[in-house]
Coordinates of C-alpha atoms in Angstrom, one line a residue:
X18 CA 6.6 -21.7 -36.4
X19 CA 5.6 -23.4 -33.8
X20 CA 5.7 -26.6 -35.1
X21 CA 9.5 -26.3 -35.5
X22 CA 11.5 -29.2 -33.5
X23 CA 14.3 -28.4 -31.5
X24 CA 16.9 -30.4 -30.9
X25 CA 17.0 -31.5 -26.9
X26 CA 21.1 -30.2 -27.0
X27 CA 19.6 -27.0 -27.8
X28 CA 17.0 -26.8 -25.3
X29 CA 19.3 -28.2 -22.5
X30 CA 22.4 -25.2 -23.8
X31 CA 19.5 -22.5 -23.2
X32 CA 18.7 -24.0 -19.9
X33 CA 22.0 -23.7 -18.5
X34 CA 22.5 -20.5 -20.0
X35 CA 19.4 -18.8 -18.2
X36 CA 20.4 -21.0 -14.7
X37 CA 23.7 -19.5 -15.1
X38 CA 22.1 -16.1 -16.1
X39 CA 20.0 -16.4 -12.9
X40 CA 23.2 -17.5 -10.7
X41 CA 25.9 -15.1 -11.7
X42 CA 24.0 -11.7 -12.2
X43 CA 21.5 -12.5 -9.2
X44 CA 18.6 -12.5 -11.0
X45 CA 15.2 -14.5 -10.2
X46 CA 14.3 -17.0 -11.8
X47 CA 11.4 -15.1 -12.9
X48 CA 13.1 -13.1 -15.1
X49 CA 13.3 -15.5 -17.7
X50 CA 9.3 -15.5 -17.9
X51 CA 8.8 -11.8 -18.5
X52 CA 7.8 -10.3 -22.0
X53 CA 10.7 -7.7 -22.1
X54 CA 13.3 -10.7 -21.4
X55 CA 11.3 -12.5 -24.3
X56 CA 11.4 -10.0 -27.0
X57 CA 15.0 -9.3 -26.5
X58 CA 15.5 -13.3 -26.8
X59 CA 13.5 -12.8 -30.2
X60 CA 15.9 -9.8 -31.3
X61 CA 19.1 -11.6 -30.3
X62 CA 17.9 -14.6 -32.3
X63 CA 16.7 -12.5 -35.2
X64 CA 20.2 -10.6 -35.5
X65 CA 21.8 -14.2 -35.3
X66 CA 20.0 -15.3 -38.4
X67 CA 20.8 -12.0 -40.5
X68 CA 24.7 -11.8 -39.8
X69 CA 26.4 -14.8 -41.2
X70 CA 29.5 -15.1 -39.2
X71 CA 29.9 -18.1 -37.7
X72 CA 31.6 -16.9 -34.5
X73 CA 29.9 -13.1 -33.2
X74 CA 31.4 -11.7 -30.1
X75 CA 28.3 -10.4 -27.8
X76 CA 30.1 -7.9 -26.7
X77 CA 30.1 -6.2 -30.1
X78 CA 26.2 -6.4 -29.7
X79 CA 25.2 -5.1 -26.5
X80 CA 25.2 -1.6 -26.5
X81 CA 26.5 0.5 -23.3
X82 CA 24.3 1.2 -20.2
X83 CA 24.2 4.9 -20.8
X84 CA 22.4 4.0 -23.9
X85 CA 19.3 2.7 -22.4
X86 CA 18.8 6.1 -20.9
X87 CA 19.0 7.2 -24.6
X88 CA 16.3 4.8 -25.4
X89 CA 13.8 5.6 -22.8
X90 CA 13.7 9.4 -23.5
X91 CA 12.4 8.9 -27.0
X92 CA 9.9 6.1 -26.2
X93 CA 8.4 8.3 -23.9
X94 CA 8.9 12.1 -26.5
X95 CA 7.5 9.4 -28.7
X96 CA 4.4 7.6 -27.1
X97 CA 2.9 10.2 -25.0
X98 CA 1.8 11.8 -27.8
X99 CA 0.5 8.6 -29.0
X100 CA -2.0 8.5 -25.6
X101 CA -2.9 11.8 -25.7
X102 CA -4.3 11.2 -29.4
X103 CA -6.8 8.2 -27.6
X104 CA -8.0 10.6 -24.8
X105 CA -10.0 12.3 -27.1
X106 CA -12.8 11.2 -24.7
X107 CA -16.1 13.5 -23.5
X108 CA -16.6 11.3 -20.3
X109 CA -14.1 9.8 -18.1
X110 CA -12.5 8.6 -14.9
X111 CA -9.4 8.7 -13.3
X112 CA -7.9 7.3 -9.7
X113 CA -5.2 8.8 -8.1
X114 CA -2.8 7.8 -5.4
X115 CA -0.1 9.6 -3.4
X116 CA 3.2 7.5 -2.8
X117 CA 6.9 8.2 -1.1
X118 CA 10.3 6.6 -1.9
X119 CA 12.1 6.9 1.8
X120 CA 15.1 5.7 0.4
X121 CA 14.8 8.9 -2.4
X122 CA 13.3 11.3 -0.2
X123 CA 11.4 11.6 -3.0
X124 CA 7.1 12.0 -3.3
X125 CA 5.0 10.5 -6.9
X126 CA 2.0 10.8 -7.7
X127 CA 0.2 8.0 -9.7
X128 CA -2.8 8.9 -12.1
X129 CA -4.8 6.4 -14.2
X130 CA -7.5 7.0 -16.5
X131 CA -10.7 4.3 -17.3
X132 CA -13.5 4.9 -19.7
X133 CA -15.7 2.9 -22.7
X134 CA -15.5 3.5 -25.7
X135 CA -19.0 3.2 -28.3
X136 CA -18.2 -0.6 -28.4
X137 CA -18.5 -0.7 -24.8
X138 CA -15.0 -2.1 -24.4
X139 CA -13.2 -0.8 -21.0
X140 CA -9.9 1.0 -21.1
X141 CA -7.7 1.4 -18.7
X142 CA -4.2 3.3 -18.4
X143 CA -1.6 4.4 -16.2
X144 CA -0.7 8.2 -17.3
X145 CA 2.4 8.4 -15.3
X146 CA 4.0 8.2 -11.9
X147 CA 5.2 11.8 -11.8
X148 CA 7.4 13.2 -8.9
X149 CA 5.7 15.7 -6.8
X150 CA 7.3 18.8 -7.3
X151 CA 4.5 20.8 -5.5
X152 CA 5.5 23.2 -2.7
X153 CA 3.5 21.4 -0.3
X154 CA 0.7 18.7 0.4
X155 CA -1.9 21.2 0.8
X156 CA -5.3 20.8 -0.8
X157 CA -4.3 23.4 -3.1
X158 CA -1.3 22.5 -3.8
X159 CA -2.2 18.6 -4.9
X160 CA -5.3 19.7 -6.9
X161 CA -3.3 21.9 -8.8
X162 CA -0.7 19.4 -9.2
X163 CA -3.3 17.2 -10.6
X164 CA -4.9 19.6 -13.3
X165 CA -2.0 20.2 -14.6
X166 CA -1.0 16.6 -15.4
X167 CA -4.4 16.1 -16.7
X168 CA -4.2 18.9 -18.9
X169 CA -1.1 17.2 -20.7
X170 CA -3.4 15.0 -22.1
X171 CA -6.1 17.8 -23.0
X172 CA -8.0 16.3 -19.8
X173 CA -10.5 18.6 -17.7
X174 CA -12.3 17.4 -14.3
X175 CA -15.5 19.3 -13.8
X176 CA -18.7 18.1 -12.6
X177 CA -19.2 14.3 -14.9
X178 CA -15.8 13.1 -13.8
X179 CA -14.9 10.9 -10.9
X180 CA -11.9 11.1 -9.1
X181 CA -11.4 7.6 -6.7
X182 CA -9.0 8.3 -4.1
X183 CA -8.4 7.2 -0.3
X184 CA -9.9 9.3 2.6
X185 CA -7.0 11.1 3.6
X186 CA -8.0 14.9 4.9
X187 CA -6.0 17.0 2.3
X188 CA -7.5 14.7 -0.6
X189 CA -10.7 14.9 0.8
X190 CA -10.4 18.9 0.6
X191 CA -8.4 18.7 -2.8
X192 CA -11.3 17.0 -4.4
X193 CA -14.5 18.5 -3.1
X194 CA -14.6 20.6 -5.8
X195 CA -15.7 20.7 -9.4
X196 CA -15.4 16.5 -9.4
X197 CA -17.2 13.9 -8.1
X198 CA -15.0 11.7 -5.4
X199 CA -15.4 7.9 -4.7
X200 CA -14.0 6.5 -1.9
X201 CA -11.6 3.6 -2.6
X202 CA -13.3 0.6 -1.5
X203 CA -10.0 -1.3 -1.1
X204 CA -8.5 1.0 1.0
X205 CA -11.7 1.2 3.0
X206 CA -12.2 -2.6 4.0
X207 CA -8.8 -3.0 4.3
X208 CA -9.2 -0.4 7.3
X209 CA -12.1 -2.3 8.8
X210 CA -10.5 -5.7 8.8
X211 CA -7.6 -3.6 10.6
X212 CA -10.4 -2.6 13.8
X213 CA -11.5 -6.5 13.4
X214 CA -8.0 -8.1 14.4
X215 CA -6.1 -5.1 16.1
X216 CA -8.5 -2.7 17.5
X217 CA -10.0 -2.6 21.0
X218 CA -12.5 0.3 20.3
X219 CA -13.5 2.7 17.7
X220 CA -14.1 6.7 17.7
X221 CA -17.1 7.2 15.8
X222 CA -17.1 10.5 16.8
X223 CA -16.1 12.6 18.8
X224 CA -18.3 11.8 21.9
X225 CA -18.9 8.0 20.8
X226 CA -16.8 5.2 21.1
X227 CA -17.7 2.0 19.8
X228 CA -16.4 -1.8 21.4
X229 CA -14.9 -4.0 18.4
X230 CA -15.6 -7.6 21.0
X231 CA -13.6 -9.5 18.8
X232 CA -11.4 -9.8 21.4
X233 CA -10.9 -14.4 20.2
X234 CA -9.6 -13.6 16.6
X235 CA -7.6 -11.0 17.9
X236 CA -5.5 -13.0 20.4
X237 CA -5.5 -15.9 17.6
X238 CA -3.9 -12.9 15.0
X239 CA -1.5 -11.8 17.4
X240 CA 0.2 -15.6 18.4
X241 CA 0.5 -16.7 14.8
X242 CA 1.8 -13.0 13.8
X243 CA 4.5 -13.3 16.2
X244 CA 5.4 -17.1 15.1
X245 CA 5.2 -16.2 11.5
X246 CA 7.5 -12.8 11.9
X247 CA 10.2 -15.1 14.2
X248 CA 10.4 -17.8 11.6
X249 CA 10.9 -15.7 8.8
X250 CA 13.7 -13.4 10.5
X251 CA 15.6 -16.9 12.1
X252 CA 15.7 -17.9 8.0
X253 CA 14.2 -21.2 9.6
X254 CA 11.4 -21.4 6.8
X255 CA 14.3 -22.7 4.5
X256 CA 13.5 -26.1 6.0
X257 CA 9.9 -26.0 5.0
X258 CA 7.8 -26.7 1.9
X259 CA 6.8 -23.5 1.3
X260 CA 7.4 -20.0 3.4
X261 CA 5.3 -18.3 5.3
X262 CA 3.6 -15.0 4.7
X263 CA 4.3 -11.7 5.9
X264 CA 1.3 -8.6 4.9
X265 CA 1.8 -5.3 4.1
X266 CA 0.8 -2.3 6.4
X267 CA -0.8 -0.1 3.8
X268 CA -2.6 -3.5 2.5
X269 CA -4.1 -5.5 5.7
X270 CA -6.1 -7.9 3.3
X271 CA -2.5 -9.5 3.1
X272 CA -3.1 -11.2 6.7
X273 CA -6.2 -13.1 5.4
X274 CA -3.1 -14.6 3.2
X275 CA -0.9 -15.0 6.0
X276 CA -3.6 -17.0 7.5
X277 CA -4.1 -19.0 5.0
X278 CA -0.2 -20.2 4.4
X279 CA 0.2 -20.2 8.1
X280 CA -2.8 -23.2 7.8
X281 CA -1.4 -24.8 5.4
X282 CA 1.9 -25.4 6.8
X283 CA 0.9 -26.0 10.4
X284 CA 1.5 -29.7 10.8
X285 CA 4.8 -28.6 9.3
X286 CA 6.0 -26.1 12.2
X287 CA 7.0 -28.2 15.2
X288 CA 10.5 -29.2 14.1
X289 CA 10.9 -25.1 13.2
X290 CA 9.9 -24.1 16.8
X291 CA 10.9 -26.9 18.7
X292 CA 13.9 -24.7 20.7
X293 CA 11.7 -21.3 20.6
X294 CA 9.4 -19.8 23.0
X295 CA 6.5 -19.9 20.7
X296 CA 6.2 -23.6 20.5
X297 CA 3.9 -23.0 23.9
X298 CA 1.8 -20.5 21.9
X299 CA 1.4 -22.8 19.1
X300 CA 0.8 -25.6 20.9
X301 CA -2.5 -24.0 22.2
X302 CA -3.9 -23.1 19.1
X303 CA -6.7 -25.6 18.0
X304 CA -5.9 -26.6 14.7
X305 CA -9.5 -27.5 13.9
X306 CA -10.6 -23.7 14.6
X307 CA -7.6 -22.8 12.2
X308 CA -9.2 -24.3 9.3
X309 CA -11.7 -21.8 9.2
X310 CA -8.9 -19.4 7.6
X311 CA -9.4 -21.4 4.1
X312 CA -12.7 -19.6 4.3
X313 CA -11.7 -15.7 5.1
X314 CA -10.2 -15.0 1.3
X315 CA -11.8 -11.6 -0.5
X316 CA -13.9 -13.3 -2.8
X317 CA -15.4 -15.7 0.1
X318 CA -16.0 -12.2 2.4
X319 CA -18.5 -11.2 -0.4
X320 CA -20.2 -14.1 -0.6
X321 CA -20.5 -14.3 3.6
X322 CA -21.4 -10.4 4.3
X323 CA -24.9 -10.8 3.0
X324 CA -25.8 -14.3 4.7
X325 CA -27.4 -14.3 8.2
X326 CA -25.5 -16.0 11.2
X327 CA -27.4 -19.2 10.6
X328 CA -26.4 -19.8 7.2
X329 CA -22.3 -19.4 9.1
X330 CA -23.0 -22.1 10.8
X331 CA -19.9 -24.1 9.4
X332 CA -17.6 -21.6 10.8
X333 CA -16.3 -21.1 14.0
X334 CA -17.5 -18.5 16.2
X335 CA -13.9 -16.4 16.1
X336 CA -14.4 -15.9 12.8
X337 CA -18.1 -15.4 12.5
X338 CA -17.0 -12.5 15.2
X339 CA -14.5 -11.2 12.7
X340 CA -16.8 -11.1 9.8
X341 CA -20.3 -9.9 11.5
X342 CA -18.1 -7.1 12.7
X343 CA -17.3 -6.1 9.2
X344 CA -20.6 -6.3 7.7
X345 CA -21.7 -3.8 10.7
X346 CA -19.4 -1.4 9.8
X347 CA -19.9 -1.7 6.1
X348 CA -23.9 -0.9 6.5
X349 CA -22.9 1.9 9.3
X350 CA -20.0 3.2 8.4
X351 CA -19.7 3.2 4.4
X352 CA -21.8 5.8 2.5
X353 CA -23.8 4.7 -0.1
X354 CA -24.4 7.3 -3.0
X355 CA -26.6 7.3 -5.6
X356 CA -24.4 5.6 -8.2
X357 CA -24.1 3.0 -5.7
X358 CA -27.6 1.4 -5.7
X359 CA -27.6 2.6 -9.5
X360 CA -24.8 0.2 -9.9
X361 CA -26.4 -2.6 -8.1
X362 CA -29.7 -2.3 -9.8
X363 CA -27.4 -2.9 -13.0
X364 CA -25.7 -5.9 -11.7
X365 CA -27.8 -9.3 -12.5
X366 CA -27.1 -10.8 -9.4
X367 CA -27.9 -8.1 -7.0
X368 CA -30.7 -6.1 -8.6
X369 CA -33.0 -7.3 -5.9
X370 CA -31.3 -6.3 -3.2
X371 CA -31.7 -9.3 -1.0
X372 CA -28.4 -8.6 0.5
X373 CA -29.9 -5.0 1.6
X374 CA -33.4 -4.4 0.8
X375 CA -34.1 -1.5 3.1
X376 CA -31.9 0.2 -0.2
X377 CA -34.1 -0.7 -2.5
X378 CA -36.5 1.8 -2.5
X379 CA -34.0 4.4 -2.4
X380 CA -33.0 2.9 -5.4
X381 CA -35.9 2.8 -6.9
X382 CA -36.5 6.8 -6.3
X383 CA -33.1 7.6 -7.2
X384 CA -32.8 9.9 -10.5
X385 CA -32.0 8.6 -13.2
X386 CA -29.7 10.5 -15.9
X387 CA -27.7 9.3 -18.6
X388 CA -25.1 12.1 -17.9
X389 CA -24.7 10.3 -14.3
X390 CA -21.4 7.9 -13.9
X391 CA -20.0 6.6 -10.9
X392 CA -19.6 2.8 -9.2
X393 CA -17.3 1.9 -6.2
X394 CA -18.5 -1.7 -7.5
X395 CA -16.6 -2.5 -11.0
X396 CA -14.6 -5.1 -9.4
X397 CA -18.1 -7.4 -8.5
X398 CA -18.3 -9.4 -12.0
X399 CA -21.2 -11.5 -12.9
X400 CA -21.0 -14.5 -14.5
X401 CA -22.0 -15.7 -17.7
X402 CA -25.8 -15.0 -18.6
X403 CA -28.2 -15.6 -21.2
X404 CA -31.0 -13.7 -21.8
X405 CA -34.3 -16.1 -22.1
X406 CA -35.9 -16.1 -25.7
X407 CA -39.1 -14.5 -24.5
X408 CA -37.7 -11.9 -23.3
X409 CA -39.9 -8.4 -22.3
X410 CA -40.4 -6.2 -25.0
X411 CA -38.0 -2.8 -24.7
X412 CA -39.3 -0.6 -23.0
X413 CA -39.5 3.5 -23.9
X414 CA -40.0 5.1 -20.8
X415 CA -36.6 4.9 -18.7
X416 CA -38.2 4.3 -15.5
X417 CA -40.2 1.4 -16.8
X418 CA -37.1 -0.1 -18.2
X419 CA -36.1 -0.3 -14.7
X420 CA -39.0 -2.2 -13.4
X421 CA -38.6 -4.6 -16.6
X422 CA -35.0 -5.1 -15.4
X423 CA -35.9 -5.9 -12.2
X424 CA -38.6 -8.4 -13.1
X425 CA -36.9 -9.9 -15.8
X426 CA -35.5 -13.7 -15.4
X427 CA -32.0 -14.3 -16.5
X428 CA -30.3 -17.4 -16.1
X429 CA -26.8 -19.2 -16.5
X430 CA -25.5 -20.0 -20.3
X431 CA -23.9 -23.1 -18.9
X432 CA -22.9 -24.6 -15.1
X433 CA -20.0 -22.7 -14.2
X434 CA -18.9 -22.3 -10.5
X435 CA -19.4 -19.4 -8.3
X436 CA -16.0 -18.0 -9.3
X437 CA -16.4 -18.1 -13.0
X438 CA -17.2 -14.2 -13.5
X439 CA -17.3 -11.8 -16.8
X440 CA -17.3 -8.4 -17.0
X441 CA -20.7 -7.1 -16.7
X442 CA -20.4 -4.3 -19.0
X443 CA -19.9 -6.9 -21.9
X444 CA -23.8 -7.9 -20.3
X445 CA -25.1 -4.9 -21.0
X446 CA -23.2 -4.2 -24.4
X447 CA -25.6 -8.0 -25.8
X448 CA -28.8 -6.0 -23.9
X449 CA -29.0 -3.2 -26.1
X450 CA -31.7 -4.4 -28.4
X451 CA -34.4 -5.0 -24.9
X452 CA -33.0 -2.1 -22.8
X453 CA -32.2 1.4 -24.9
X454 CA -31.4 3.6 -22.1
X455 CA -29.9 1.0 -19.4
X456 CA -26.6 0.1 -21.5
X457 CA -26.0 3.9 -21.9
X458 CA -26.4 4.3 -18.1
X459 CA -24.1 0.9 -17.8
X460 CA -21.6 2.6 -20.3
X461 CA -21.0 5.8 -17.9
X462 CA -20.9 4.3 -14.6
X463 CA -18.7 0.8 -14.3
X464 CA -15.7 2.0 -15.7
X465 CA -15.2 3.8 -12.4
X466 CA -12.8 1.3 -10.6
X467 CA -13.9 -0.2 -7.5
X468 CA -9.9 1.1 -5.9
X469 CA -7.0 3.0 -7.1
X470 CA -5.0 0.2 -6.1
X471 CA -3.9 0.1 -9.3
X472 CA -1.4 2.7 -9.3
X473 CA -0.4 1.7 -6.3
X474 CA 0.3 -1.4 -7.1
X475 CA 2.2 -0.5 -10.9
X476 CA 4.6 1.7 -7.9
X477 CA 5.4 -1.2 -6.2
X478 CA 6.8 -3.1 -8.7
X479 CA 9.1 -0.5 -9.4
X480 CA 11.2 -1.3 -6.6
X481 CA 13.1 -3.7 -9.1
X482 CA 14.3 -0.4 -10.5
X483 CA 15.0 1.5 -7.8
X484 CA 16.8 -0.1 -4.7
X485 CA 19.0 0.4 -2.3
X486 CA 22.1 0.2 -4.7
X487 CA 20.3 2.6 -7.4
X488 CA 19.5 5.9 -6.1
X489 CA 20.8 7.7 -7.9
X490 CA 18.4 6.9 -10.2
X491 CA 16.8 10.2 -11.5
X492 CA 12.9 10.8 -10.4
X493 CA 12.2 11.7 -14.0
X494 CA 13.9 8.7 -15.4
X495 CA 11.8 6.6 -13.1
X496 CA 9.0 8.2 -13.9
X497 CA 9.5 7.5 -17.5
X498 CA 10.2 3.6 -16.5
X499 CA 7.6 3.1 -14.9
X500 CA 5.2 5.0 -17.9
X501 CA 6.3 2.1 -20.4
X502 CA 6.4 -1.0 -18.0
X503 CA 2.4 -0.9 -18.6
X504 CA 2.5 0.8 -22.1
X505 CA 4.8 0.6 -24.8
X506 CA 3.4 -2.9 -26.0
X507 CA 0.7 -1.8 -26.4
X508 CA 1.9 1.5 -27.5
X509 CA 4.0 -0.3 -30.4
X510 CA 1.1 -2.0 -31.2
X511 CA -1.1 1.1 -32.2
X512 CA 2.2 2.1 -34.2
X513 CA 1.6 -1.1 -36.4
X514 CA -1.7 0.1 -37.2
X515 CA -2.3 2.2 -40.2
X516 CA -0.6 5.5 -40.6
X517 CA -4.4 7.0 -40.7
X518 CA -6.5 4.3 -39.1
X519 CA -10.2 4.9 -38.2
X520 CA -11.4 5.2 -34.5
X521 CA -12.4 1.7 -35.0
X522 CA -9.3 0.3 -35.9
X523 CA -7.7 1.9 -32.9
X524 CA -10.4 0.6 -30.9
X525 CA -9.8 -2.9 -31.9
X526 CA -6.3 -2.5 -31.3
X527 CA -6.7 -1.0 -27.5
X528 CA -9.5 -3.8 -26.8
X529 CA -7.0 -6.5 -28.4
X530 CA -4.2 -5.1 -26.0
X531 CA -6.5 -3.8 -22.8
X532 CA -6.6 -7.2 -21.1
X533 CA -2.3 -7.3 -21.2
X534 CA -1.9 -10.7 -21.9
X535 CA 1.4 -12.3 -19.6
X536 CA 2.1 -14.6 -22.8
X537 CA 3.1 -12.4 -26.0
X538 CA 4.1 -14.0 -29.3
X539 CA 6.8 -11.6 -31.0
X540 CA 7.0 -12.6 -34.8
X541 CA 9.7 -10.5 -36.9
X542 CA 10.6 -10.9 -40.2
X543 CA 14.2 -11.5 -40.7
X544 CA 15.9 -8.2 -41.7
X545 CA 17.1 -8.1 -45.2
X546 CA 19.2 -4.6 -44.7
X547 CA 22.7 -4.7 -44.0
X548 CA 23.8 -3.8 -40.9
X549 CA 26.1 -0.9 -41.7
X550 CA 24.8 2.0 -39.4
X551 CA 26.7 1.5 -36.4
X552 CA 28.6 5.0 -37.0
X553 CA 25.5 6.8 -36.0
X554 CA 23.1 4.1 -33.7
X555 CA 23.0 6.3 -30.7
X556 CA 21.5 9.1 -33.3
X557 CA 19.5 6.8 -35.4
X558 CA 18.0 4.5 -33.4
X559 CA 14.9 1.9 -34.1
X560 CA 12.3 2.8 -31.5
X561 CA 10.1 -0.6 -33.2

């Protein structure tokens, strides 16, 4: 199929067509690229081949707005059932976030579950977005809310489940009980690097108060946040190569971005500023000390948290400020549990705690239970390893595995760079024939996220649905959007499986579709029915 040439006429009609797509209905230029925009493409073309008119009015083809509406109520009727059929799960985890529309007036809550399955293959899913209809934001009152939801799905928290949430009071209440809470490490480092580039001091306590002396960085932040936010709202970026970056309040790590782009386009920011007050401020900043920013990205921060000052010698002292600050309030502040070091002891490239070692004999005391599951520390991947061929013999007693795992060599497959990471649950999953007990452990703790950013994040993006010229968009509706942006492909692909498939086959299928590839090939077979049912398509319609 895909060997099939196209004639260039063809290719250059299409590309009008989308440019003009893109132009009259203000649409980006993105669009084009998404899988929904795709398959429809694929259906148009599909219905072209099967009718045999030689001139079809597209009007005759698109079906009303109101339809859609139709549509998205029986997806959902349809599908949920579908997930609740996979939850059939003793162990698992969910992370939970708390969001408001202002333009709506309206509250959601976001709830996603993770767990393995026997293959040790990591699933992940949104549940919903649901609107909070709860009578208040009371601990109560959002723990209940919760339950409920859960119970839809036939899902119970007690005492083996992990909830990861942010550290707000009332969620820190709703789930003290009968769960297990993680703190969201996103959220949490996001909050230090706020104190590194805005605060002056910080209440520990309520008698203590603690001096930030990062007074340097913070002067730096605050000129090129001001340049940045005037260029953008004079539309004067237009005349450069790229535009500069704004950050989010709720996400801070955005101004290590900001940085970045601002970097990257400062020989290119004279001409912008040349009639503004800021070209004084900008004129002081040393471009040399600005380089530094390609170095502050998230993955470099973990690499430069555990190195002493010497080893930061390349950077400049405004930044080694910044960071040494964050690494003291990471060891100070953030409370390390026992999954914690249980995790780390897991992870091949911190499993000797050179980064901490005064943890290491907690670790090493810490007891060890197979019923035990929780990590703050799935997002840390390690990269590729090989076991060596004379390997330890495995071990029978659990606590002697440990020792064997810490004293145990591994070493790279192949040279890859630092960046090149796998999940390290597919690690232990090729260890089970040294280590019995340590997969099992493995299995019930890293599928606890690291953040719940990812319902956060699956909220966002709804803001193409609901805007300032759609709301009247019912909550329910975008609830039920928002349910099959992240679902029904996959969703239609467990439909395609067989009408009584194993729990294998519908674990291949979820692993096959877990990783939500951006690039999906839609193949149909050309329908050979006739297309006669138009009388009752609003009753009778194809959900495949």
């Amino acid at each position: 199929m895909n060997n099939i040439h196209i004639p260039q006429r063809i290719k250059s009609a299409v590309l009008r067509a989308s440019s003009g797509f893109a132009a009259i209905d203000n649409r980006a230029f993105e669009t084009m690229a998404g899988d929904g925009f795709k398959i429809l493409l694929q259906e148009i073309f599909d219905a072209g081949r099967v009718l045999n008119t030689s001139s079809i009015n597209v009007d005759a083809l698109i079906p009303h707005p109101t339809t859609f509406c139709i549509v998205v109520d029986q997806w959902t009727e349809k599908y949920t059932g579908k997930k609740t059929d996979l939850f059939i799960v003793r162990l698992f985890f969910i992370s939970w976030y708390l969001f408001s529309l202002d333009q709506l007036g309206l509250s959601y809550c976001g709830i996603s579950i993770h767990y393995t399955d026997r293959d040790f293959r990591l699933l992940n899913f949104i549940l919903r977005c649901y609107p909070y209809d709860a009578e208040s934001h009371s601990a109560q009152h959002l723990r209940t809310f919760v339950d409920q939801k859960l119970n839809e799905y036939k899902l119970r928290l007690d005492s083996l489940k992990y909830v990861v949430t942010d550290n707000e009071a009332e969620i820190l209440s709703a789930f003290r009980e009968n769960c297990t809470r993680i703190e969201c490490s996103d959220h949490y480092i996001d909050r230090q690097l706020k104190h590194a580039f805005q605060s002056q001091q910080i209440h520990v306590s309520k008698t203590v108060i603690e001096n930030v002396n990062c007074d340097d960085i913070q002067g730096l932040f605050s000129t090129i946040k001001n340049i940045v936010s005037s260029v953008r709202h004079s539309h004067k970026q237009q005349s450069l190569p790229k535009k500069l970056q704004s950050y989010s309040g709720t996400r801070f790590n955005g101004v290590l971005y900001m940085l970045d782009a601002f970097r990257k386009l400062f020989n290119e920011l004279p001409p912008v500023l040349i009639n503004s007050k800021l070209i004084d401020a900008y004129q002081e900043i040393d471009k040399q000390t600005l380089d530094d920013c390609n170095f502050i990205k998230p993955i470099f921060i973990k690499q430069i948290l555990g190195t002493n000052d010497k080893d930061r010698s390349f950077l400049s002292s405004l930044f080694i400020s910044a960071l040494s600050f964050v690494a003291h309030r990471i060891k100070v502040a953030w409370f390390i549990t026992r999954e914690h070091r249980l995790v780390t002891i897991l992870h091949p490239n911190f499993k000797k705690f050179e980064s901490c070692a005064d943890e290491k004999q907690a670790a090493s005391s810490s007891h060890v239970s197979i019923k035990c599951a929780s990590s703050a520390w799935k997002g840390l991947l390690a990269q590729c390893f090989d076991q060596q061929q004379n390997g330890l013999i495995s071990s029978a007693h659990r606590y002697q595995e440990i020792d064997d795992n810490l004293n145990r060599d591994f070493y790279f497959q192949e040279d890859m760079g630092q960046d090149e990471d796998i999940h390290i649950v597919d690690f232990w999953r090729k260890q089970q024939n040294s280590f019995p007990t340590l997969p099992l452990i493995a299995r019930k703790i890293l599928p606890i996220p690291a953040s719940n950013t990812i319902v956060e994040r699956h909220f966002s993006s709804s803001k193409l649905s609901v805007g300032e010229c759609r709301t009247n968009l019912g909550s329910e509706k975008l609830n039920q959007l928002m349910f099959l942006q992240k679902t029904l492909v996959l969703l239609k692909q467990l439909r395609q499986v067989n009408k009584s498939p194993t729990k294998r086959s519908i674990s291949d299928t979820v692993s096959m579709m877990s990783g939500y590839s951006s690039e999906i090939i839609v193949k149909k077979k050309a329908r050979e029915d006739n297309i006669n049912s138009s009388n009752n398509e609003n009753r009778n319609i194809d959900l495949c």
